[in-house]
Amino acid sequence: QSVLTQPPSVSAAPGQNVTISCSGSRSNIGNNYVSWYQQLPGTAPKLLIYDNNKRPSGIPDRFSGSKSGSSATLDITGLQTGDEADYFCGTWDTSLSAVVFGGGTNLTVL
Amino acid sequence: QVRLVESGGGVVQPGRSLRLSCAASGFTFSSYGMNWVRQAPGKGLEWVAVISHDENNRYYVDSVKGRFTISRDNSNNTLYLQVNSLRAEDTAIYYCAKSGHGKKVTTTNFDYWGQGTLVTVSS
């Protein structure tokens, strides 16, 4: 049971948009920055979003992040087949003094 | 370019120990916090530990406290994870990950990851 809650799977057609949610509490998302990671099959995770809504260089603006209260969302617009992957949210938990991740969301581009 | 290369994984019996290493290059290693994150087969990510740039701060996930020790050698640009009293549930790919926020350890801005090293705990 992960501290952060994500939907196990989402799906959409190429060209459509999708939103992945990440729900937590005041001790984690509510008071700390959120990051998002993309993990393609058989590879290491890749940073997509940090500090709630910032993109590292090289990440297309089709990927965006936001936070409100104790929840965060990752939006992906103009889906491509290459976006099929697992997506994880993560943040620091002040009460646990630890990093916590969501259980991951598997994105299928139909 | 930044490169992180893990090593030291393998098949080990329950109760035994291993030392994992992560060789870093392409950045000023001594200026950044470093993390270990693991992923059991077919499962999600689990953060294991973080160490500050100067070794003065270390944090661990509860399930490894007292068994795992994170350390670093800034003169050799290497991160370590000593894993003792291994259990079946420690079976996972272990990744090292660089903090993108420099000296801050309470962050999940992990901007670079290694390819991982597999630890299998089995009798």
XYZ file of N, CA and C in Angstrom:
699
model
N 0.850 -1.196 0.000
C 0.000 0.000 0.000
C 0.885 1.246 0.000
N 0.836 2.016 -1.096
C 1.679 3.198 -1.224
C 1.090 4.364 -0.451
N 1.973 5.250 0.004
C 1.526 6.451 0.724
C 0.780 7.388 -0.218
N 1.244 7.453 -1.472
C 0.585 8.272 -2.484
C -0.270 7.362 -3.364
N -1.470 7.834 -3.712
C -2.411 7.014 -4.452
C -2.524 7.465 -5.895
N -2.268 6.544 -6.806
C -2.424 6.785 -8.245
C -3.375 5.744 -8.810
N -4.068 6.075 -9.901
C -4.873 5.038 -10.572
C -3.930 4.008 -11.181
N -4.259 2.721 -11.111
C -3.349 1.693 -11.653
C -3.127 1.816 -13.147
N -4.148 2.265 -13.872
C -4.014 2.345 -15.319
C -4.921 3.428 -15.891
N -4.473 3.972 -17.013
C -5.283 4.888 -17.813
C -5.017 4.562 -19.268
N -5.941 4.929 -20.121
C -5.741 4.680 -21.540
C -6.436 5.765 -22.352
N -5.919 6.003 -23.533
C -6.499 6.972 -24.443
C -5.931 6.718 -25.830
N -6.557 7.304 -26.814
C -6.130 7.120 -28.196
C -5.016 8.109 -28.549
N -4.242 7.806 -29.563
C -3.225 8.753 -30.028
C -3.843 10.103 -30.350
N -3.144 11.163 -29.941
C -3.626 12.507 -30.191
C -4.512 13.064 -29.090
N -5.055 12.183 -28.273
C -5.905 12.657 -27.176
C -5.047 13.074 -25.987
N -5.747 13.578 -24.968
C -5.085 14.026 -23.748
C -5.445 13.102 -22.599
N -4.548 13.024 -21.599
C -4.816 12.195 -20.434
C -4.301 12.905 -19.185
N -4.977 12.648 -18.086
C -4.565 13.189 -16.785
C -4.344 12.043 -15.819
N -3.216 12.074 -15.121
C -2.908 11.073 -14.098
C -2.882 11.791 -12.747
N -3.643 11.276 -11.812
C -3.745 11.912 -10.502
C -2.829 11.243 -9.485
N -2.504 12.000 -8.444
C -1.647 11.523 -7.360
C -2.167 12.173 -6.081
N -2.702 11.353 -5.189
C -3.314 11.881 -3.981
C -2.491 11.538 -2.751
N -2.326 12.516 -1.883
C -1.541 12.296 -0.672
C -2.164 12.957 0.521
N -1.320 13.544 1.359
C -1.803 14.202 2.578
C -0.979 15.456 2.849
N -1.331 16.137 3.933
C -0.646 17.375 4.264
C 0.844 17.148 4.528
N 1.184 15.990 5.081
C 2.587 15.753 5.451
C 3.474 15.473 4.247
N 2.882 15.152 3.115
C 3.708 14.899 1.928
C 3.398 15.918 0.828
N 2.439 15.648 -0.023
C 2.153 16.569 -1.124
C 1.756 17.947 -0.608
N 1.004 17.974 0.482
C 0.508 19.248 0.986
C 1.587 20.254 1.360
N 2.773 19.771 1.688
C 3.826 20.683 2.154
C 5.161 20.508 1.454
N 5.179 19.759 0.382
C 6.439 19.517 -0.321
C 6.225 19.492 -1.833
N 7.332 19.649 -2.557
C 7.255 19.619 -4.006
C 7.029 18.191 -4.517
N 6.358 18.105 -5.654
C 6.059 16.821 -6.290
C 6.876 16.668 -7.567
N 7.340 15.455 -7.807
C 8.025 15.111 -9.051
C 7.248 13.998 -9.737
N 7.439 13.920 -11.045
C 6.829 12.845 -11.838
C 7.916 12.164 -12.666
N 7.781 10.838 -12.803
C 8.749 10.047 -13.545
C 8.039 9.187 -14.575
N 8.711 8.994 -15.701
C 8.249 8.086 -16.741
C 9.207 6.903 -16.790
N 8.665 5.698 -16.784
C 9.510 4.518 -16.903
C 9.045 3.665 -18.077
N 9.832 3.693 -19.126
C 9.562 2.827 -20.269
C 9.969 1.406 -19.917
N 9.353 0.408 -20.545
C 9.653 -0.991 -20.202
C 11.142 -1.304 -20.279
N 11.661 -1.902 -19.191
C 13.044 -2.344 -19.163
C 14.080 -1.249 -19.002
N 13.636 -0.037 -18.652
C 14.594 1.062 -18.505
C 14.466 1.713 -17.131
N 15.437 2.550 -16.795
C 15.391 3.282 -15.537
C 14.369 4.412 -15.633
N 13.824 4.843 -14.509
C 12.903 5.991 -14.529
C 13.591 7.234 -15.069
N 12.776 8.112 -15.642
C 13.246 9.372 -16.217
C 12.439 10.504 -15.613
N 13.116 11.555 -15.165
C 12.425 12.689 -14.563
C 11.663 13.476 -15.624
N 10.357 13.652 -15.393
C 9.503 14.408 -16.314
C 9.176 15.798 -15.771
N 8.846 15.851 -14.488
C 8.407 17.079 -13.843
C 9.046 17.131 -12.455
N 9.527 18.291 -12.054
C 10.011 18.480 -10.693
C 9.458 19.792 -10.141
N 9.522 19.925 -8.828
C 8.987 21.130 -8.170
C 7.572 21.448 -8.643
N 6.752 20.423 -8.705
C 5.318 20.500 -9.065
C 5.049 20.700 -10.545
N 5.794 21.612 -11.180
C 5.401 21.986 -12.534
C 6.560 22.377 -13.443
N 7.777 22.080 -13.051
C 8.934 22.436 -13.876
C 9.371 21.235 -14.719
N 9.774 21.511 -15.948
C 10.247 20.457 -16.842
C 11.755 20.542 -17.003
N 12.452 19.420 -16.844
C 13.894 19.423 -17.171
C 14.076 19.710 -18.657
N 15.258 20.166 -19.007
C 15.512 20.418 -20.416
C 15.356 19.127 -21.210
N 14.737 19.245 -22.374
C 14.532 18.088 -23.226
C 13.182 17.426 -23.086
N 12.449 17.781 -22.038
C 11.100 17.221 -21.866
C 10.114 18.114 -22.628
N 9.360 17.525 -23.549
C 8.437 18.358 -24.353
C 7.326 18.956 -23.505
N 6.809 20.089 -23.985
C 5.767 20.786 -23.222
C 4.412 20.087 -23.306
N 4.367 18.923 -23.942
C 3.149 18.104 -23.899
C 2.930 17.557 -22.487
N 4.000 17.545 -21.702
C 3.941 17.060 -20.323
C 3.883 18.272 -19.384
N 2.892 18.293 -18.507
C 2.794 19.384 -17.543
C 2.294 18.849 -16.208
N 2.699 19.518 -15.147
C 2.302 19.101 -13.813
C 1.687 20.239 -13.037
N 0.838 19.879 -12.083
C 0.234 20.881 -11.220
C -0.044 20.262 -9.857
N -0.266 21.142 -8.886
C -0.559 20.681 -7.529
C -1.618 21.585 -6.929
N -2.529 20.960 -6.180
C -3.542 21.707 -5.455
C -3.792 21.000 -4.135
N -3.503 21.679 -3.042
C -3.680 21.063 -1.733
C -2.814 19.833 -1.581
N -3.445 18.694 -1.315
C -2.713 17.448 -1.110
C -2.790 16.509 -2.311
N -3.058 17.068 -3.474
C -3.113 16.260 -4.701
C -2.308 16.920 -5.798
N -1.837 16.073 -6.707
C -1.079 16.554 -7.857
C -1.573 15.844 -9.103
N -1.356 16.461 -10.243
C -1.751 15.832 -11.490
C -0.657 16.007 -12.538
N -0.579 15.011 -13.396
C 0.285 15.041 -14.572
C -0.630 15.022 -15.787
N -0.473 16.017 -16.638
C -1.239 16.081 -17.875
C -0.327 15.798 -19.053
N -0.816 14.947 -19.938
C -0.094 14.644 -21.174
C -1.038 14.944 -22.326
N -0.631 15.845 -23.206
C -1.465 16.208 -24.341
C -0.886 15.610 -25.624
N -1.727 15.464 -26.619
C -1.284 14.947 -27.907
C -0.564 13.613 -27.773
N -1.237 12.634 -27.163
C -0.605 11.350 -26.872
C 0.038 10.719 -28.099
N 1.201 10.112 -27.850
C 1.910 9.376 -28.887
C 2.117 7.948 -28.405
N 2.291 7.027 -29.337
C 2.483 5.628 -28.937
C 3.728 5.475 -28.068
N 4.702 6.333 -28.271
C 5.920 6.279 -27.472
C 5.733 6.717 -26.033
N 4.548 7.232 -25.706
C 4.253 7.632 -24.325
C 3.806 6.452 -23.484
N 3.585 5.289 -24.114
C 3.178 4.116 -23.338
C 4.282 3.762 -22.342
N 3.929 3.816 -21.061
C 4.925 3.641 -20.004
C 4.219 3.623 -18.660
N 5.004 3.402 -17.616
C 4.520 3.574 -16.251
C 4.919 4.964 -15.775
N 4.023 5.621 -15.051
C 4.267 6.957 -14.541
C 4.129 6.946 -13.018
N 5.106 7.544 -12.354
C 5.151 7.564 -10.894
C 5.226 9.006 -10.389
N 4.475 9.293 -9.345
C 4.637 10.561 -8.645
C 5.467 10.305 -7.385
N 6.130 11.334 -6.905
C 6.943 11.193 -5.702
C 7.084 12.523 -5.004
N 7.288 12.456 -3.698
C 7.494 13.659 -2.913
C 8.151 13.294 -1.587
N 8.572 14.298 -0.855
C 9.130 14.084 0.483
C 7.976 14.067 1.478
N 8.042 13.156 2.438
C 7.049 13.122 3.498
C 7.703 13.615 4.782
N 7.221 14.752 5.266
C 7.838 15.384 6.421
C 7.667 14.545 7.693
N 6.538 13.881 7.845
C 6.292 13.067 9.036
C 7.154 11.810 9.052
N 7.347 11.202 7.898
C 8.136 9.975 7.790
C 9.626 10.258 7.652
N 9.971 11.508 7.313
C 11.366 11.847 6.961
C 11.865 10.879 5.896
N 11.088 10.779 4.837
C 11.402 9.825 3.780
C 10.759 10.280 2.476
N 11.320 9.799 1.382
C 10.694 9.990 0.075
C 9.592 8.940 -0.068
N 8.465 9.349 -0.612
C 7.375 8.418 -0.882
C 6.992 8.524 -2.350
N 6.644 7.375 -2.927
C 6.206 7.307 -4.318
C 4.781 6.793 -4.377
N 4.089 7.136 -5.455
C 2.828 6.503 -5.745
C 3.076 5.111 -6.297
N 2.003 4.311 -6.363
C 2.140 2.942 -6.832
C 2.387 2.819 -8.331
N 2.220 3.926 -9.041
C 2.456 3.912 -10.485
C 1.180 3.765 -11.287
N 1.167 4.396 -12.448
C 0.038 4.325 -13.382
C 0.551 3.860 -14.733
N -0.031 2.791 -15.236
C 0.344 2.292 -16.554
C -0.503 2.964 -17.619
N 0.162 3.669 -18.530
C -0.535 4.375 -19.597
C -0.506 3.530 -20.866
N -1.683 3.273 -21.393
C -1.819 2.578 -22.675
C -2.345 3.557 -23.706
N -1.641 3.637 -24.831
C -2.082 4.482 -25.935
C -2.678 3.540 -26.979
N -4.001 3.560 -27.053
C -4.729 2.562 -27.842
C -4.515 2.727 -29.337
N 29.084 14.194 -20.007
C 27.703 14.013 -19.588
C 27.666 13.213 -18.286
N 26.569 13.387 -17.558
C 26.408 12.686 -16.285
C 26.252 11.189 -16.532
N 26.986 10.416 -15.729
C 26.877 8.963 -15.846
C 26.917 8.368 -14.448
N 25.986 7.430 -14.203
C 25.929 6.692 -12.947
C 25.924 5.212 -13.279
N 26.867 4.470 -12.722
C 26.989 3.050 -13.032
C 27.019 2.243 -11.744
N 25.955 1.467 -11.540
C 25.857 0.635 -10.345
C 26.535 -0.714 -10.564
N 26.984 -1.309 -9.471
C 27.567 -2.647 -9.511
C 27.427 -3.274 -8.134
N 27.724 -4.563 -8.056
C 27.729 -5.244 -6.767
C 26.534 -6.148 -6.505
N 25.555 -6.119 -7.391
C 24.394 -6.983 -7.214
C 24.732 -8.445 -7.486
N 23.777 -9.312 -7.186
C 23.962 -10.732 -7.433
C 22.939 -11.543 -6.674
N 23.154 -12.858 -6.677
C 22.279 -13.772 -5.948
C 22.917 -14.049 -4.593
N 22.164 -13.867 -3.534
C 22.687 -14.026 -2.182
C 21.645 -14.729 -1.324
N 22.126 -15.495 -0.349
C 21.217 -16.212 0.541
C 20.629 -15.281 1.590
N 19.453 -15.592 2.080
C 18.869 -14.784 3.161
C 19.825 -14.686 4.341
N 19.885 -13.493 4.925
C 20.750 -13.265 6.067
C 22.152 -12.797 5.721
N 22.535 -12.928 4.454
C 23.876 -12.534 4.042
C 23.930 -11.043 3.701
N 25.119 -10.587 3.279
C 25.348 -9.170 3.017
C 25.902 -8.941 1.615
N 25.756 -7.704 1.147
C 26.328 -7.242 -0.111
C 26.702 -5.780 0.058
N 27.646 -5.311 -0.754
C 27.886 -3.873 -0.849
C 27.675 -3.451 -2.295
N 26.712 -2.575 -2.491
C 26.437 -2.015 -3.807
C 27.236 -0.731 -3.989
N 27.689 -0.505 -5.210
C 28.448 0.698 -5.532
C 27.800 1.430 -6.693
N 28.027 2.721 -6.743
C 27.549 3.548 -7.841
C 28.677 4.516 -8.203
N 29.295 4.296 -9.350
C 30.374 5.162 -9.810
C 29.788 6.325 -10.591
N 30.126 7.538 -10.166
C 29.560 8.738 -10.769
C 30.610 9.484 -11.579
N 30.180 10.107 -12.662
C 31.067 10.926 -13.474
C 30.253 11.982 -14.211
N 30.937 13.018 -14.665
C 30.282 14.042 -15.465
C 29.686 15.191 -14.681
N 29.869 15.199 -13.356
C 29.389 16.312 -12.534
C 30.226 16.355 -11.263
N 30.093 17.432 -10.498
C 30.842 17.592 -9.257
C 30.145 16.790 -8.166
N 30.557 15.541 -8.031
C 29.879 14.579 -7.147
C 29.738 15.117 -5.731
N 30.759 15.770 -5.225
C 30.776 16.223 -3.832
C 29.786 17.355 -3.551
N 29.097 17.840 -4.568
C 28.157 18.950 -4.384
C 26.692 18.520 -4.372
N 26.435 17.215 -4.492
C 25.051 16.760 -4.647
C 24.686 15.636 -3.687
N 23.450 15.706 -3.183
C 22.903 14.567 -2.470
C 22.697 13.412 -3.421
N 22.741 12.192 -2.876
C 22.595 10.999 -3.698
C 21.632 10.030 -3.025
N 20.915 9.282 -3.845
C 19.873 8.388 -3.357
C 20.030 6.969 -3.893
N 19.432 6.036 -3.171
C 19.199 4.686 -3.673
C 17.690 4.476 -3.731
N 17.228 3.951 -4.857
C 15.822 3.640 -5.072
C 15.771 2.216 -5.607
N 14.832 1.411 -5.124
C 14.761 0.032 -5.610
C 13.397 -0.275 -6.210
N 13.380 -1.335 -7.000
C 12.148 -1.738 -7.680
C 12.107 -3.258 -7.729
N 11.199 -3.838 -6.954
C 11.013 -5.285 -6.982
C 10.444 -5.695 -8.331
N 10.674 -6.941 -8.752
C 10.194 -7.392 -10.066
C 8.699 -7.152 -10.244
N 8.352 -6.417 -11.291
C 6.956 -6.162 -11.602
C 6.252 -5.200 -10.672
N 7.009 -4.535 -9.795
C 6.405 -3.625 -8.807
C 6.804 -2.180 -9.071
N 6.357 -1.295 -8.178
C 6.656 0.121 -8.324
C 7.983 0.504 -7.696
N 8.228 1.812 -7.667
C 9.467 2.328 -7.105
C 9.366 2.427 -5.591
N 10.459 2.089 -4.913
C 10.551 2.280 -3.464
C 11.872 2.979 -3.162
N 11.779 4.149 -2.612
C 12.982 4.873 -2.179
C 13.598 4.150 -0.997
N 14.922 4.066 -0.976
C 15.621 3.329 0.076
C 16.363 4.258 1.036
N 17.165 5.184 0.480
C 17.985 6.026 1.355
C 18.524 7.220 0.588
N 18.903 8.252 1.337
C 19.550 9.443 0.776
C 20.707 9.828 1.682
N 21.748 10.395 1.083
C 22.887 10.918 1.830
C 23.195 12.311 1.297
N 23.466 13.225 2.185
C 23.782 14.594 1.772
C 25.167 14.646 1.150
N 25.454 15.767 0.506
C 26.718 15.918 -0.211
C 27.923 15.733 0.697
N 27.750 16.123 1.999
C 28.868 16.092 2.936
C 28.762 14.942 3.932
N 27.850 14.021 3.715
C 27.610 12.849 4.572
C 26.998 13.195 5.935
N 26.690 14.448 6.174
C 26.182 14.828 7.497
C 24.728 14.451 7.728
N 23.979 14.197 6.657
C 22.573 13.824 6.790
C 22.279 12.569 5.980
N 21.617 11.612 6.636
C 21.222 10.377 5.975
C 19.819 10.030 6.445
N 19.001 9.581 5.523
C 17.648 9.141 5.849
C 17.407 7.792 5.169
N 16.552 6.970 5.815
C 16.260 5.636 5.305
C 14.758 5.351 5.362
N 14.300 4.496 4.472
C 12.937 3.985 4.596
C 12.906 3.053 5.806
N 11.782 2.998 6.487
C 11.692 2.233 7.732
C 12.098 0.768 7.568
N 11.748 0.171 6.434
C 11.959 -1.272 6.259
C 13.434 -1.661 6.187
N 14.343 -0.706 6.026
C 15.764 -1.058 5.932
C 16.588 -0.475 7.084
N 15.965 0.316 7.939
C 16.706 0.920 9.050
C 17.330 -0.155 9.917
N 18.601 0.033 10.241
C 19.329 -0.938 11.052
C 19.959 -2.049 10.248
N 19.583 -2.186 8.968
C 20.156 -3.243 8.125
C 20.986 -2.665 6.973
N 20.582 -1.521 6.436
C 21.275 -0.915 5.293
C 21.995 0.345 5.761
N 23.145 0.624 5.136
C 23.892 1.848 5.428
C 24.329 2.491 4.124
N 23.954 3.753 3.949
C 24.372 4.508 2.774
C 25.627 5.293 3.130
N 26.575 5.344 2.214
C 27.796 6.114 2.439
C 28.325 6.582 1.084
N 29.350 7.423 1.122
C 29.925 7.938 -0.109
C 31.395 8.242 0.082
N 32.128 8.212 -1.012
C 33.543 8.565 -1.036
C 33.682 9.681 -2.062
N 33.714 10.906 -1.592
C 33.759 12.040 -2.513
C 35.103 12.139 -3.245
N 36.139 11.562 -2.692
C 37.433 11.616 -3.371
C 37.464 10.659 -4.565
N 36.593 9.637 -4.536
C 36.529 8.672 -5.631
C 35.208 8.691 -6.381
N 34.373 9.700 -6.099
C 33.098 9.873 -6.807
C 32.249 8.604 -6.800
N 32.145 7.992 -5.633
C 31.420 6.728 -5.538
C 30.434 6.744 -4.381
N 29.243 6.240 -4.647
C 28.179 6.077 -3.661
C 28.102 4.588 -3.320
N 27.802 4.289 -2.061
C 27.710 2.898 -1.622
C 26.396 2.637 -0.900
N 26.005 1.369 -0.896
C 24.906 0.909 -0.046
C 25.320 -0.448 0.515
N 25.598 -0.477 1.807
C 25.891 -1.733 2.484
C 24.561 -2.349 2.908
N 24.300 -3.537 2.403
C 23.017 -4.182 2.697
C 23.293 -5.448 3.490
N 22.810 -5.478 4.724
C 23.028 -6.609 5.622
C 21.709 -7.310 5.940
N 21.825 -8.519 6.495
C 20.649 -9.280 6.937
C 19.575 -9.301 5.855
N 19.993 -9.665 4.653
C 19.072 -9.603 3.514
C 17.902 -10.560 3.659
N 16.767 -10.097 3.165
C 15.522 -10.861 3.204
C 15.010 -11.057 1.786
N 14.116 -11.992 1.605
C 13.542 -12.234 0.281
C 12.894 -10.969 -0.273
N 12.279 -10.190 0.600
C 11.585 -8.975 0.149
C 12.534 -7.849 -0.258
N 13.838 -8.054 -0.085
C 14.823 -7.075 -0.563
C 15.195 -7.323 -2.024
N 14.694 -8.406 -2.601
C 14.956 -8.701 -4.008
C 14.413 -7.579 -4.885
N 15.304 -6.971 -5.663
C 14.907 -5.811 -6.465
C 16.074 -5.350 -7.327
N 15.751 -4.512 -8.297
C 16.776 -3.718 -8.981
C 17.034 -2.508 -8.109
N 18.301 -2.240 -7.825
C 18.685 -1.086 -7.018
C 19.293 -0.027 -7.939
N 18.668 1.149 -7.955
C 19.138 2.268 -8.759
C 19.781 3.317 -7.850
N 20.860 3.928 -8.318
C 21.313 5.149 -7.656
C 20.779 6.324 -8.469
N 20.479 7.399 -7.776
C 19.880 8.565 -8.419
C 20.468 9.834 -7.821
N 20.812 10.756 -8.680
C 21.403 12.034 -8.264
C 20.303 13.042 -7.937
N 20.508 13.788 -6.867
C 19.582 14.876 -6.557
C 19.857 16.052 -7.471
N 18.789 16.615 -8.036
C 18.956 17.771 -8.899
C 19.052 19.066 -8.127
N 18.844 18.981 -6.810
C 18.811 20.199 -6.001
C 20.081 20.404 -5.191
N 21.180 19.828 -5.645
C 22.436 20.093 -4.975
C 22.434 19.608 -3.548
N 22.574 20.514 -2.612
C 22.767 20.134 -1.216
C 21.479 19.739 -0.510
N 20.326 19.988 -1.098
C 19.058 19.649 -0.457
C 18.797 18.151 -0.555
N 18.507 17.498 0.589
C 18.247 16.057 0.568
C 16.756 15.737 0.612
N 15.942 16.681 1.075
C 14.500 16.437 1.199
C 13.815 16.766 -0.114
N 14.248 16.105 -1.180
C 13.749 16.391 -2.513
C 13.541 15.102 -3.279
N 12.644 15.130 -4.249
C 12.479 13.999 -5.167
C 12.822 14.418 -6.589
N 13.593 15.479 -6.687
C 14.094 15.917 -7.982
C 15.326 15.076 -8.312
N 15.078 13.851 -8.784
C 16.172 12.935 -9.121
C 16.421 13.045 -10.625
N 17.409 13.848 -10.991
C 17.535 14.189 -12.400
C 18.328 13.181 -13.233
N 19.129 12.355 -12.589
C 19.850 11.318 -13.318
C 19.806 10.011 -12.531
N 19.647 8.910 -13.277
C 19.567 7.579 -12.700
C 20.584 6.670 -13.388
N 21.071 5.691 -12.643
C 21.874 4.655 -13.260
C 20.983 3.603 -13.906
N 21.600 2.577 -14.446
C 20.841 1.518 -15.111
C 20.371 0.449 -14.126
N 20.904 0.491 -12.904
C 20.456 -0.433 -11.866
C 21.306 -1.685 -11.761
N 21.291 -2.282 -10.567
C 21.951 -3.559 -10.331
C 20.969 -4.463 -9.594
N 20.842 -5.700 -10.053
C 19.825 -6.606 -9.534
C 20.355 -7.385 -8.338
N 19.604 -7.331 -7.261
C 19.893 -8.128 -6.073
C 18.788 -9.157 -5.933
N 19.176 -10.429 -5.883
C 18.218 -11.513 -5.712
C 18.559 -12.247 -4.428
N 17.612 -12.272 -3.505
C 17.816 -12.958 -2.236
C 17.048 -14.266 -2.275
N 17.801 -15.355 -2.287
C 17.168 -16.663 -2.426
C 18.082 -17.743 -1.856
N 17.466 -18.731 -1.254
C 18.241 -19.866 -0.728
C 18.423 -20.934 -1.799
